[in-house]
Coordinates of C-alpha atoms in Angstrom, one line a residue:
X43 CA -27.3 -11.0 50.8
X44 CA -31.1 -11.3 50.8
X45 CA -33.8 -9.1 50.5
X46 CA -36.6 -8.7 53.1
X47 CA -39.2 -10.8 50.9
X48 CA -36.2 -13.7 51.7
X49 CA -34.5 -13.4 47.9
X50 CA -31.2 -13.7 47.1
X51 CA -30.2 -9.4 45.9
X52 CA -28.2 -9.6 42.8
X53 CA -24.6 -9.3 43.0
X54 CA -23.5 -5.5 41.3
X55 CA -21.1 -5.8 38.7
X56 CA -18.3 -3.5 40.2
X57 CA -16.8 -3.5 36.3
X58 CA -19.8 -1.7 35.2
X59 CA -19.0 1.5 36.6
X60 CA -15.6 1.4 35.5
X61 CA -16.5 1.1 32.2
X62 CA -19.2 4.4 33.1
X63 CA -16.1 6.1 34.3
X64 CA -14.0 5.5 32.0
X65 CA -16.2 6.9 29.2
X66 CA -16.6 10.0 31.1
X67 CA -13.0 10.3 31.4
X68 CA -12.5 9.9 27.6
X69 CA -15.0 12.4 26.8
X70 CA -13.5 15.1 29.3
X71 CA -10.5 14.2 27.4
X72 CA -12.0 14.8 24.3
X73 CA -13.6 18.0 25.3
X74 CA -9.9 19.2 26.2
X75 CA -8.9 18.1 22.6
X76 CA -11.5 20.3 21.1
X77 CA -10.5 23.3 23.0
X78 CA -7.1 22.9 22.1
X79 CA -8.2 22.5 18.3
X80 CA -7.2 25.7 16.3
X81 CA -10.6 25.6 14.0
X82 CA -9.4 27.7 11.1
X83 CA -6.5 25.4 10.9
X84 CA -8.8 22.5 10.9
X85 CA -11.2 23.9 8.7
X86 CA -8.3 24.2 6.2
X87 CA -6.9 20.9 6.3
X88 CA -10.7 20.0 5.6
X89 CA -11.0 22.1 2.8
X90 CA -7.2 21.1 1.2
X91 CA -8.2 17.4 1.8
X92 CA -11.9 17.8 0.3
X93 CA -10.0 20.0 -2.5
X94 CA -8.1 17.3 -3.6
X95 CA -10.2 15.0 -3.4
X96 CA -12.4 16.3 -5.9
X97 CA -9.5 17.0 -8.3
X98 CA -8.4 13.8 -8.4
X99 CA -12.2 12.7 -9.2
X100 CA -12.4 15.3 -11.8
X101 CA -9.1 14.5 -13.2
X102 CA -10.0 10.4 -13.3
X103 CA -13.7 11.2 -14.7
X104 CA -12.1 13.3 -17.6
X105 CA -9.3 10.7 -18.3
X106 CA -12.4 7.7 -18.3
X107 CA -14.8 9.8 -20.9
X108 CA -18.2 9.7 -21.0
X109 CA -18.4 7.5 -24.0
X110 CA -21.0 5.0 -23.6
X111 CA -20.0 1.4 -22.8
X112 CA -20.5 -1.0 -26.2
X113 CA -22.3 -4.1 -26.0
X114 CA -20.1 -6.4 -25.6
X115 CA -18.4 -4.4 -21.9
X116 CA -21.9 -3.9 -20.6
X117 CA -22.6 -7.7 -20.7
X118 CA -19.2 -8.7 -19.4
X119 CA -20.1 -6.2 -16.9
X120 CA -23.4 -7.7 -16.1
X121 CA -22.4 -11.0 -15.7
X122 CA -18.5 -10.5 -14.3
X123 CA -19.0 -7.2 -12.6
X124 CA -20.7 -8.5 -9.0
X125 CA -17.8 -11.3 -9.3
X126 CA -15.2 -9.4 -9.4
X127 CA -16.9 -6.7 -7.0
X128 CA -17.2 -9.6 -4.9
X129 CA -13.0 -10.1 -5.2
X130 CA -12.2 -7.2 -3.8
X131 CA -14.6 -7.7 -1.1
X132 CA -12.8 -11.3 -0.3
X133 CA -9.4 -9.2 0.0
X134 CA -10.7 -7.2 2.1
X135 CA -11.9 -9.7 4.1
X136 CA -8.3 -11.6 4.0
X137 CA -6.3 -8.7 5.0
X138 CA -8.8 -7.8 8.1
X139 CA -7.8 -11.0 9.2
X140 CA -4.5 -10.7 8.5
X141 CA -4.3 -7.5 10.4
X142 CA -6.5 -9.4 13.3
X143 CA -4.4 -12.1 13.6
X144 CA -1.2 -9.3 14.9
X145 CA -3.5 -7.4 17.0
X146 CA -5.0 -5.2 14.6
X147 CA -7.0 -3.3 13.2
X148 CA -7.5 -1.3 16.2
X149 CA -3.9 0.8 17.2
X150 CA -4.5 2.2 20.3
X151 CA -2.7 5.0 22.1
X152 CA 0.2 3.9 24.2
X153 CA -1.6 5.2 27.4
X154 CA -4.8 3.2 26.5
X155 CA -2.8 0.5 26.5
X156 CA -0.7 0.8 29.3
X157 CA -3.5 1.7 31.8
X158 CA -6.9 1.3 30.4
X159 CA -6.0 -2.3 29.5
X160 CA -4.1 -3.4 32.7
X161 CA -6.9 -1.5 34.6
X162 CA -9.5 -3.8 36.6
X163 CA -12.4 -3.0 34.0
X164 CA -13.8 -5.2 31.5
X165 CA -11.7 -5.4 28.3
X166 CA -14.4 -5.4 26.1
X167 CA -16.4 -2.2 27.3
X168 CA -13.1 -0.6 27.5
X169 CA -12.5 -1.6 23.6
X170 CA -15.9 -1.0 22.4
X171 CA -15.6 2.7 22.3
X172 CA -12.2 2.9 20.4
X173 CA -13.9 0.0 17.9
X174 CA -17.1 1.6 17.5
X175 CA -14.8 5.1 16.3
X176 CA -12.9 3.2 14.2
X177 CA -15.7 1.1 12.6
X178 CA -17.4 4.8 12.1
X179 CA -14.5 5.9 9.9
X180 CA -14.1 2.8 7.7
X181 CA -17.6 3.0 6.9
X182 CA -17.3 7.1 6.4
X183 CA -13.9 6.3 3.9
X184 CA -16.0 3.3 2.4
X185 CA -19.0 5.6 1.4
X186 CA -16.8 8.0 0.0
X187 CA -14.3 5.3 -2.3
X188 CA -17.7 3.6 -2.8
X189 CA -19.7 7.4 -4.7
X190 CA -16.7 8.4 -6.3
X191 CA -16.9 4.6 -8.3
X192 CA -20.5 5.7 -8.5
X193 CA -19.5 8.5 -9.9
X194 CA -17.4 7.5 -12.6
X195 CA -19.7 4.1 -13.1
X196 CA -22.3 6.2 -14.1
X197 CA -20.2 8.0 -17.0
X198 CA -20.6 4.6 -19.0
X199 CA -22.5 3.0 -17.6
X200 CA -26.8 3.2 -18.4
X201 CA -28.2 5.2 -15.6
X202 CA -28.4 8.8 -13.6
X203 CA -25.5 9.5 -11.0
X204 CA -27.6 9.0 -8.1
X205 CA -28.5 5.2 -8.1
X206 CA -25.2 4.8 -9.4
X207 CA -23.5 6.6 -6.1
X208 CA -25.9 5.3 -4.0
X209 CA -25.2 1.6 -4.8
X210 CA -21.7 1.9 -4.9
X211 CA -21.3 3.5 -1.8
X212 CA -23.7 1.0 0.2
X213 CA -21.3 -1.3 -1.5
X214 CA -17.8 0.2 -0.4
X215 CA -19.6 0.8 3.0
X216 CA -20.4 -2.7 3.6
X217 CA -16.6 -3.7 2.3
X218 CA -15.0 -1.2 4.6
X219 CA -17.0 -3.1 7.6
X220 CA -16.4 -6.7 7.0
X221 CA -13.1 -5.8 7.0
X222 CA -13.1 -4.0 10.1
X223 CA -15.6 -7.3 11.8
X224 CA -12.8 -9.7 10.0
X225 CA -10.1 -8.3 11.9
X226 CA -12.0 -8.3 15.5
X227 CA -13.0 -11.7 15.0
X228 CA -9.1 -12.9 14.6
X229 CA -8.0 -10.9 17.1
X230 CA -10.5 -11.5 19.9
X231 CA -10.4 -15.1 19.0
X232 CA -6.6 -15.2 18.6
X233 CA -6.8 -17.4 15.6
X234 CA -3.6 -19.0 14.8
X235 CA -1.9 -17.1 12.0
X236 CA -0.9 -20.0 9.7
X237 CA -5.1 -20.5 10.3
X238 CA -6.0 -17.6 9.4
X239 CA -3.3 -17.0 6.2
X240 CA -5.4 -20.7 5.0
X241 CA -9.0 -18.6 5.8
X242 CA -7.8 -15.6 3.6
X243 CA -6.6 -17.6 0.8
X244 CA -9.8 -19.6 0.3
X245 CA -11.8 -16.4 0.4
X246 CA -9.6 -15.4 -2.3
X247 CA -9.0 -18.1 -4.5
X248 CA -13.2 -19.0 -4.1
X249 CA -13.6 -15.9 -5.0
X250 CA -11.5 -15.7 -7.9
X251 CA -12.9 -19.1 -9.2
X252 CA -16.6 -17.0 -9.5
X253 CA -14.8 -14.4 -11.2
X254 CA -13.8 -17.3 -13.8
X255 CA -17.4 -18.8 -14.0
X256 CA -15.5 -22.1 -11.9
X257 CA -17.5 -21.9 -8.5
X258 CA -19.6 -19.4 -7.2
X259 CA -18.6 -17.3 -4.0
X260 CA -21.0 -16.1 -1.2
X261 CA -19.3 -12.3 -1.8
X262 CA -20.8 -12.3 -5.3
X263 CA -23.9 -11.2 -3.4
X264 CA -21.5 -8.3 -1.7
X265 CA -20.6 -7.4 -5.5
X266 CA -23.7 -7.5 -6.8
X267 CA -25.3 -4.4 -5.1
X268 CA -22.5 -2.0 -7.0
X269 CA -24.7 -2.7 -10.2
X270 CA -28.1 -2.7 -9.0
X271 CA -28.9 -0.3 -11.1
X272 CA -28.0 -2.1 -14.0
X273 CA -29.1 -5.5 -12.7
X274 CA -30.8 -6.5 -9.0
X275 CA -31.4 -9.7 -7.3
X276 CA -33.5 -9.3 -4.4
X277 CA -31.4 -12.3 -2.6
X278 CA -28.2 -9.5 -2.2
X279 CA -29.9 -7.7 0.1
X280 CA -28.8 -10.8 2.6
X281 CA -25.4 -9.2 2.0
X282 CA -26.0 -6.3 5.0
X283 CA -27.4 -8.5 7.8
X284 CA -24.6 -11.0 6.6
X285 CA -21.7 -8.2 7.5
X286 CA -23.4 -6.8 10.4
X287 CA -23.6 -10.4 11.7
X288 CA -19.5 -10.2 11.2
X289 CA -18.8 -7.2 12.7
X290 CA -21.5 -7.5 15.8
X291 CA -19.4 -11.1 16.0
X292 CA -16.1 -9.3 16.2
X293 CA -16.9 -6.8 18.8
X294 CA -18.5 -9.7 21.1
X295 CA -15.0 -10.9 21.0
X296 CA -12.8 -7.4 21.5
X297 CA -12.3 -8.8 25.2
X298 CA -9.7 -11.4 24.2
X299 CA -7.4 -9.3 22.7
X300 CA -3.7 -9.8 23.1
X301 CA -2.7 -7.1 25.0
X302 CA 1.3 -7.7 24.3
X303 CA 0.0 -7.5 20.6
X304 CA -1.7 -4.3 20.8
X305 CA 1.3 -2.7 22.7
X306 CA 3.5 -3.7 19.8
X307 CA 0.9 -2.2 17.2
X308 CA 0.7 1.1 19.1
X309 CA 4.5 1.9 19.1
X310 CA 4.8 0.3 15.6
X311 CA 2.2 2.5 13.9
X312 CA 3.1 5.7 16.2
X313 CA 6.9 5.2 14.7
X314 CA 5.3 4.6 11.2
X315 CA 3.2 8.0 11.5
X316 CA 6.2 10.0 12.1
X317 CA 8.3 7.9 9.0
X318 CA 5.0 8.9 6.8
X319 CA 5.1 12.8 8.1
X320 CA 9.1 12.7 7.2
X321 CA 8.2 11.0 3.6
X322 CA 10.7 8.0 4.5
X323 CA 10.3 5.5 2.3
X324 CA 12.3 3.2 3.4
X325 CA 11.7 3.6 6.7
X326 CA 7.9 3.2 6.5
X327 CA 8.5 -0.2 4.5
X328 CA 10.5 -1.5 7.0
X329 CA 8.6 -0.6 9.4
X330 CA 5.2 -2.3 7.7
X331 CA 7.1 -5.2 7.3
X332 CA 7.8 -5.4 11.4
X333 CA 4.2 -4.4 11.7
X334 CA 3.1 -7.3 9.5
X335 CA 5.6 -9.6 11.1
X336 CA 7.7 -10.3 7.5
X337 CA 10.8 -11.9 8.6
X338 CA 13.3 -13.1 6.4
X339 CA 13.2 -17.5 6.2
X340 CA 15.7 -18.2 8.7
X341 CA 16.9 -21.2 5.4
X342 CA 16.8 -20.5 2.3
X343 CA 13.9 -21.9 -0.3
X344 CA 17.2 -24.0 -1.6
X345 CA 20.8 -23.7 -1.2
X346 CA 23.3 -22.3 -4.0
X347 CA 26.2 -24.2 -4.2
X348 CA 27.7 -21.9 -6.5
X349 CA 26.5 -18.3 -7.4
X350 CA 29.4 -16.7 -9.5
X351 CA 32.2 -15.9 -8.5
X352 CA 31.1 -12.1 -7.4
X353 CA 30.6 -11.4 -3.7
X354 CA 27.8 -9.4 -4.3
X355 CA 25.6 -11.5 -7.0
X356 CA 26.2 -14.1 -4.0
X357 CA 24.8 -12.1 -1.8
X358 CA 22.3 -11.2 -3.7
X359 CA 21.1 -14.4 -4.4
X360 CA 21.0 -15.9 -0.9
X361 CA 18.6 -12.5 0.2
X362 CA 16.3 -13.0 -2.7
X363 CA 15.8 -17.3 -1.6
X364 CA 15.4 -16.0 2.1
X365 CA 12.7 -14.1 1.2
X366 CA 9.2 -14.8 2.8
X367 CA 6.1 -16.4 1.3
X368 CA 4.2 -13.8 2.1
X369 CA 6.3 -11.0 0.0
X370 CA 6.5 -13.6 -2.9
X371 CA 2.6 -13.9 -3.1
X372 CA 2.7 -9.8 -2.8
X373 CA 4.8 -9.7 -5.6
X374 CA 2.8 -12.3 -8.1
X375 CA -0.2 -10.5 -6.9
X376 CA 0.8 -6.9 -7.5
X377 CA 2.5 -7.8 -11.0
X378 CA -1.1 -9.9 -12.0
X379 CA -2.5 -6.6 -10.9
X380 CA -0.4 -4.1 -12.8
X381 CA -1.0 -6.9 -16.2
X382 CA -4.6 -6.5 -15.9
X383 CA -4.7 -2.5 -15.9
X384 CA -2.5 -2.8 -18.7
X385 CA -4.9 -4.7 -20.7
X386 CA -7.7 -2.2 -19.7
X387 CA -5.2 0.3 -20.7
X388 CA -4.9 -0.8 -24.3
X389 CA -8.6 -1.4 -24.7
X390 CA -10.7 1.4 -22.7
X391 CA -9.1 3.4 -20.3
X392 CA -6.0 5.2 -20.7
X393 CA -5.8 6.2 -17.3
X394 CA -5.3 3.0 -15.9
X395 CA -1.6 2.7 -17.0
X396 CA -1.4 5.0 -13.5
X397 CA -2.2 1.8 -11.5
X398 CA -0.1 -0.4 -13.3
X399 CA 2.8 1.9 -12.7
X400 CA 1.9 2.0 -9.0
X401 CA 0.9 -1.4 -8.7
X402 CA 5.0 -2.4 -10.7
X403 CA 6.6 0.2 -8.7
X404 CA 5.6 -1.6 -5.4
X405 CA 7.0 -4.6 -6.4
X406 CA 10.2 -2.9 -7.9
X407 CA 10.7 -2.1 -4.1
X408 CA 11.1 -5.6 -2.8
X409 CA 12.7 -6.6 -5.8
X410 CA 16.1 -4.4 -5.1
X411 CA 15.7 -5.1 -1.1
X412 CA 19.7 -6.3 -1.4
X413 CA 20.4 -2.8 -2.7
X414 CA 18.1 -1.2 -0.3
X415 CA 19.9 -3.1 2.4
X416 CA 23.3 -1.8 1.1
X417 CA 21.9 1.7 1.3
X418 CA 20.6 1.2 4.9
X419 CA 24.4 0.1 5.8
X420 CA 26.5 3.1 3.9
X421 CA 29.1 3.0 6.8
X422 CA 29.8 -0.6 5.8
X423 CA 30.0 0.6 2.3
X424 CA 32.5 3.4 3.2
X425 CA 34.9 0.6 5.0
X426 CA 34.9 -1.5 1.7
X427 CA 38.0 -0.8 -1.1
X428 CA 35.4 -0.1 -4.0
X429 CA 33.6 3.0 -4.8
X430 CA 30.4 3.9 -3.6
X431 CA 28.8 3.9 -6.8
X432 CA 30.7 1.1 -8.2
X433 CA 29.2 -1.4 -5.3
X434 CA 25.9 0.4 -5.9
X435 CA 25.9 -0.7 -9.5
X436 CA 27.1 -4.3 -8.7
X437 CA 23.4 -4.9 -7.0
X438 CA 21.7 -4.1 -10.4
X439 CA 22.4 -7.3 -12.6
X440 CA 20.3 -9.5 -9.8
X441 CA 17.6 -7.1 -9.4
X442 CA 17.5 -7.2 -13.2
X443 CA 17.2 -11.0 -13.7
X444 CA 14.8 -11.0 -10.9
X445 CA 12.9 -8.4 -12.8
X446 CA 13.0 -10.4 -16.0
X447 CA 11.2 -13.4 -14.2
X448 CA 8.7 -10.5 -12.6
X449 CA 8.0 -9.7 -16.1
X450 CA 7.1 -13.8 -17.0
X451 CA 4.5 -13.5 -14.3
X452 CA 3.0 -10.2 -16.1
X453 CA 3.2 -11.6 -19.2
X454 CA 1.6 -15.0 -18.1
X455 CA -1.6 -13.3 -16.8
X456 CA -2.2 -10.7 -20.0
X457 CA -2.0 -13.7 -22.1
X458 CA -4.2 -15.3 -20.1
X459 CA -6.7 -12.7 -20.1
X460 CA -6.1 -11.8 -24.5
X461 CA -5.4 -15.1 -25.6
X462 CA -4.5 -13.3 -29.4
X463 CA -1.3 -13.9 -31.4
X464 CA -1.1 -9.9 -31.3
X465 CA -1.6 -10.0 -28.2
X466 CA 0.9 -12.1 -27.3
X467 CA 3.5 -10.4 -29.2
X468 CA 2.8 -6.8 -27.9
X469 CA 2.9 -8.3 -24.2
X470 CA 6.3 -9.7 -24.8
X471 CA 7.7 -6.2 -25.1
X472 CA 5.5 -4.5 -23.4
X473 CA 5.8 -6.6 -20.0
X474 CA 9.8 -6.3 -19.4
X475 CA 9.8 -2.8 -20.3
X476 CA 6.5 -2.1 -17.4
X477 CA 8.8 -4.4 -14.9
X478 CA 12.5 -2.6 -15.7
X479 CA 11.3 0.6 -15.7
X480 CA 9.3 0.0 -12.4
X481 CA 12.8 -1.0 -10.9
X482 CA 14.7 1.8 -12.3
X483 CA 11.8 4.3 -10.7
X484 CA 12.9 2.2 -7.2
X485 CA 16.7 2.2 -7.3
X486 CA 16.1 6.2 -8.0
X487 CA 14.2 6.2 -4.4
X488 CA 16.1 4.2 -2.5
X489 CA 19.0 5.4 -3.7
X490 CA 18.0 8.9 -3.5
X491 CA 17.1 7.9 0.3
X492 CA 20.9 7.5 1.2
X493 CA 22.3 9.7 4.2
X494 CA 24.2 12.5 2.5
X495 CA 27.7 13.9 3.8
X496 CA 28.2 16.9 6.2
X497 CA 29.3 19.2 3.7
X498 CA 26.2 18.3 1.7
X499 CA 23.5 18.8 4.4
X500 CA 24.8 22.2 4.5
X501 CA 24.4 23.1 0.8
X502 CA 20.9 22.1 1.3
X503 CA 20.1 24.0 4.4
X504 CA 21.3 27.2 2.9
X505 CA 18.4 26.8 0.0
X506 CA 15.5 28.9 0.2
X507 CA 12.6 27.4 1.6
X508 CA 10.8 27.9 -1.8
X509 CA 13.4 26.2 -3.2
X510 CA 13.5 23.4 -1.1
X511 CA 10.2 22.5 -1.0
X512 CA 10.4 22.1 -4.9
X513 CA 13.4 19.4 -4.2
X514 CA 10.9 17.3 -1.9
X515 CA 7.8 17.6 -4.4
X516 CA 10.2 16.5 -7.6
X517 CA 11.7 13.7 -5.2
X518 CA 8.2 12.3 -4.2
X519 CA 6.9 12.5 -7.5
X520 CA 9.7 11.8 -9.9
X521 CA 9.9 8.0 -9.2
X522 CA 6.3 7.5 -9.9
X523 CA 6.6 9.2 -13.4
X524 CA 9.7 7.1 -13.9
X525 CA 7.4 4.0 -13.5
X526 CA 4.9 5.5 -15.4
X527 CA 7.3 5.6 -18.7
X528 CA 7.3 1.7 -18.7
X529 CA 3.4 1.6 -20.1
X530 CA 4.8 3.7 -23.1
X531 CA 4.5 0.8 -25.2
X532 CA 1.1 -0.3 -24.3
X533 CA -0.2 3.3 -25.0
X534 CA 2.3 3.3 -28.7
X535 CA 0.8 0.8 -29.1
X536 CA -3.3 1.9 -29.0
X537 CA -1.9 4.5 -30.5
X538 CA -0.7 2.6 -33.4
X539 CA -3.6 0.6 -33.7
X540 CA -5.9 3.8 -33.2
X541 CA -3.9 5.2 -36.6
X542 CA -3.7 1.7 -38.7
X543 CA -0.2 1.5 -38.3
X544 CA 1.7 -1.6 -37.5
X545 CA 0.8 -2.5 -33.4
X546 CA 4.2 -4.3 -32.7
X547 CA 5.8 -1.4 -34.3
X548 CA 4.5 0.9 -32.5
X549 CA 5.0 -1.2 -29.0
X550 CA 9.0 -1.0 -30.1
X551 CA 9.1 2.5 -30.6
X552 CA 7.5 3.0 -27.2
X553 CA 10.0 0.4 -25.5
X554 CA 12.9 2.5 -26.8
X555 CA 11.9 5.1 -24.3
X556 CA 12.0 2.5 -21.1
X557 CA 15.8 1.6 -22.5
X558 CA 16.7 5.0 -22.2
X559 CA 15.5 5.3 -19.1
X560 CA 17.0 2.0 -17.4
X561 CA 20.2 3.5 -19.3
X562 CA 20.3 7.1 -17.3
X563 CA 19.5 5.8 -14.0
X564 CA 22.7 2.9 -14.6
X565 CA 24.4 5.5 -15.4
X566 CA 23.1 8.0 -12.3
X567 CA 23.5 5.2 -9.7
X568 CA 27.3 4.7 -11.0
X569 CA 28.5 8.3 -11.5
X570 CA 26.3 10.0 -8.6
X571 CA 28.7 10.4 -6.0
X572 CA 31.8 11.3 -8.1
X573 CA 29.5 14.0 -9.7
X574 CA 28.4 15.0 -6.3
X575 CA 31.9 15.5 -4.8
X576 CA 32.2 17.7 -8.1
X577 CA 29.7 19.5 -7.8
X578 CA 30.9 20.5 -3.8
X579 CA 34.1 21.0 -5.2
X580 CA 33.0 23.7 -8.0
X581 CA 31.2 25.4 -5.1
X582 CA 33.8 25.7 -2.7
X583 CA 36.4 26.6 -5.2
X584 CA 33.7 29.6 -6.3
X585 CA 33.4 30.6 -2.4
X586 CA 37.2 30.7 -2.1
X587 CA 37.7 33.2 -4.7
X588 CA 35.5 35.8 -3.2
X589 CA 37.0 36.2 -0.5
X590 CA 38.7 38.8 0.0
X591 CA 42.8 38.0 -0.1

């Protein structure tokens, strides 16, 4: 086509207005949503959340103290803290890509999927709403994590709250969008995922060599704004046009996203929605695992020839060698973790024996999958000519020998970071107690977790609601204090030194508390269902005698 003056008339794009209707369409659809929102039920979810919220700050500020930091912790701080700032930003950065690399981080709605994307429009401009929303919120949840470190910084740390938040939320904002730019760039690019598990790793492991004064790592300079008010180095500020460079690279590239890998996200994280709202654990993890693509080695890391004579330790034994690199490197990570906030435990903060216990209990999980796997099959079990409870109790002697080498890799890494003779010696009790109590609190889940009989649903559905919503609370939170009682040694033992008492001594006494506890649950995984079927028993006999003869 030509003009009168004898041009050529541009071409229109006819995927331009697609994109313009579709965004009217999504905000009419919007609009609808907000009609349909009840507001006082919103603005109560709002308030429960921001209640919470502030509790837990509250409760985390008054654990910390507001003791000043000595000397010798505000120069470690000073010349660690942007380093190991800088560590968590390279995670972050790893598991964007990670989540990239299967189609992630966006999850889209199955409909968006199933006709926005197979639609003639432009997949970028359809994509660049949904990102722009969901780079909004990291940065929202980022600024938020990012004051209430401010907040509890500035307890101990020299300096007002304000700087303090300020700073730290920049920092947690700028964290929350790398990773969010991480995972566009892997999954408009379509990295390769062995590529992209090499990528993460460097970032890591450089990262981690700056933390030990080895090499130093470009997200130093990401770390380093957290403490500008203790310390600032005008070349840091190259950190924010460094990330928006990341994330303005990701959303140039939204248009090559897999669309068979963002159907499979959307029904994975739509099932693992519902598995959260029904608090099932086991189903969420699985569920993650599918989501993350964790498949069992199809051959083992090396074969057993022999394995004991017991079916079940065999069985055992080949799961835990077909288990995937990926989960290993979870587990040695999350143990390392749970090691270091033990260590902070003994020296500063007491409430960090919290994250240690989390941190333990995590790994507790994939340590008993074999008896997690039993548990998902309880019809299998009912067909075998052992007990319930019996083959239950068969699966704890491998999960406890792979907790015992759990426990080297915990020991390994406080040792590394004391280097003491003390040290050493409270860590060697201290570490299998954190590791076998963190199992227990897992068998007591899973377990827990198992389908119950007919006649037992029924005695639960007759219990007040009052009553019943107790039972969920106490099941939700009991494992977690279970894995809490494995850092009784660490804390006997401040407490010991705190008094001038003997520290190993103290670390015993604490120990004897994890025993007991490892005991009772042996003993509760063995005798459940026996004292179950008693318990129904007791009940029915008491119904049959008041009825009238």
């Amino acid at each position: 086509m030509t003009d009168p003056a004898g041009e050529r008339a541009p071409v229109p794009d006819p995927f331009a207005v697609d994109v313009r209707v579709l965004r009217d369409l999504r905000r009419q659809r919007r609009r609808r949503r907000l009609a349909d929102i009840e507001w006082f039920e919103a603005a109560y979810r709002v308030y429960l959340v921001g209640f919470l919220a502030a509790f837990t700050v509250l409760t985390v500020s008054s654990a910390i103290g507001d003791e000043a930091a000595t000397a010798s912790q505000l120069a470690w701080v000073r010349e660690h803290g942007p380093a190991a700032v800088g560590l968590v930003a390279a995670v972050a950065a790893a598991l964007g890509l990670r989540s990239g690399s299967r189609g992630g981080p966006l999850a889209l709605e199955a409909a968006e999927v199933r006709y926005v994307l197979l639609a003639p429009v432009r997949r970028r401009g359809a994509l660049l709403g949904p990102a722009g929303r969901q780079v909004r919120y990291l940065v929202f949840v980022g600024v938020a994590a990012g004051a209430a470190c401010g907040q509890l910084a500035s307890l101990r740390l020299p300096g007002t709250l304000l700087p303090w938040a300020a700073a730290c939320a920049a920092t947690g904002a700028l964290v929350a969008a790398l990773f969010a730019g991480c995972g566009y760039v892997a999954a408009g690019s379509r990295l390769p995922r062995p590529l992209v598990t090499l990528l993460g790793a460097v970032l890591v492991g450089w990262a981690a060599l700056d933390l030990a004064e080895v090499a130093p790592a470009p997200t130093t300079a990401l770390g380093g704004i957290a403490l500008w008010p203790l310390r600032f180095h005008a070349v840091e500020v190259l950190a924010f046009p460094a990330v928006a460079a990341v994330v303005l690279a990701g959303l140039r590239q939204l248009g090559g996203v897999s669309l068979e890998a963002a159907e499979r996200r959307t029904e994975l994280v739509g099932q693992l929605r519902f598995a959260v709202t029904l608090q099932d654990l086991r189903t969420v993890l699985l569920l993650r695992r599918q989501l993350a693509q964790e498949r069992p080695r199809t051959s083992p890391w090396w074969t057993l020839r022999r394995a004991g004579h017991h079916a079940v330790w065999r069985r055992d034994w080949r799961g835990y060698l077909r288990f995937p690199a990926m989960r290993l490197a979870r587990m040695v990570v999350l143990t390392a973790l749970a090691a270091a906030c033990l260590v902070v435990a003994y020296h500063d903060a007491r409430i960090a024996v919290v994250g240690a216990a989390l941190a333990a209990y995590l790994v507790g999980l994939d340590a008993i999958e074999p008896l997690a796997q039993e548990v998902d099959q309880a019809d299998w079990a009912d067909s075998a000519p052992v007990e319930r409870g019996v083959l239950l109790a068969r699966h704890l002697p491998a999960a406890a020998v792979v907790t015992a080498l759990i426990a080297l890799i915990g020991a390994a890494t406080a040792v590394a970071i004391e280097r003491t003779a003390l040290a050493a010696a409270v860590i060697a009790v201290a570490a299998p107690c954190a590791a076998l109590a963190a199992t227990a609190a897992a068998v007591v889940t899973i377990v827990s977790g198992m389908p119950e009989s007919t006649s037992s649903m029924t005695n639960q559905e007759i219990l007040p609601p009052e009553i019943a919503g107790m039972r969920v609370v106490v099941r939700t939170v009991w494992p977690l204090v279970l894995a809490t009682v494995g850092t009784t040694p660490v804390l006997a033992a401040r407490a010991a030194a705190d008094a001038d008492r003997p520290i190993v001594a103290g670390a015993l006494q604490g120990a004897m508390a994890t025993a007991l506890v490892a005991a009772l649950v042996v003993a509760w995984v063995r005798h459940r269902e026996p004292a179950k079927a008693w318990w129904r028993r007791t009940l029915e006999a008491s119904q049959d005698a008041r009825k009238p003869t």
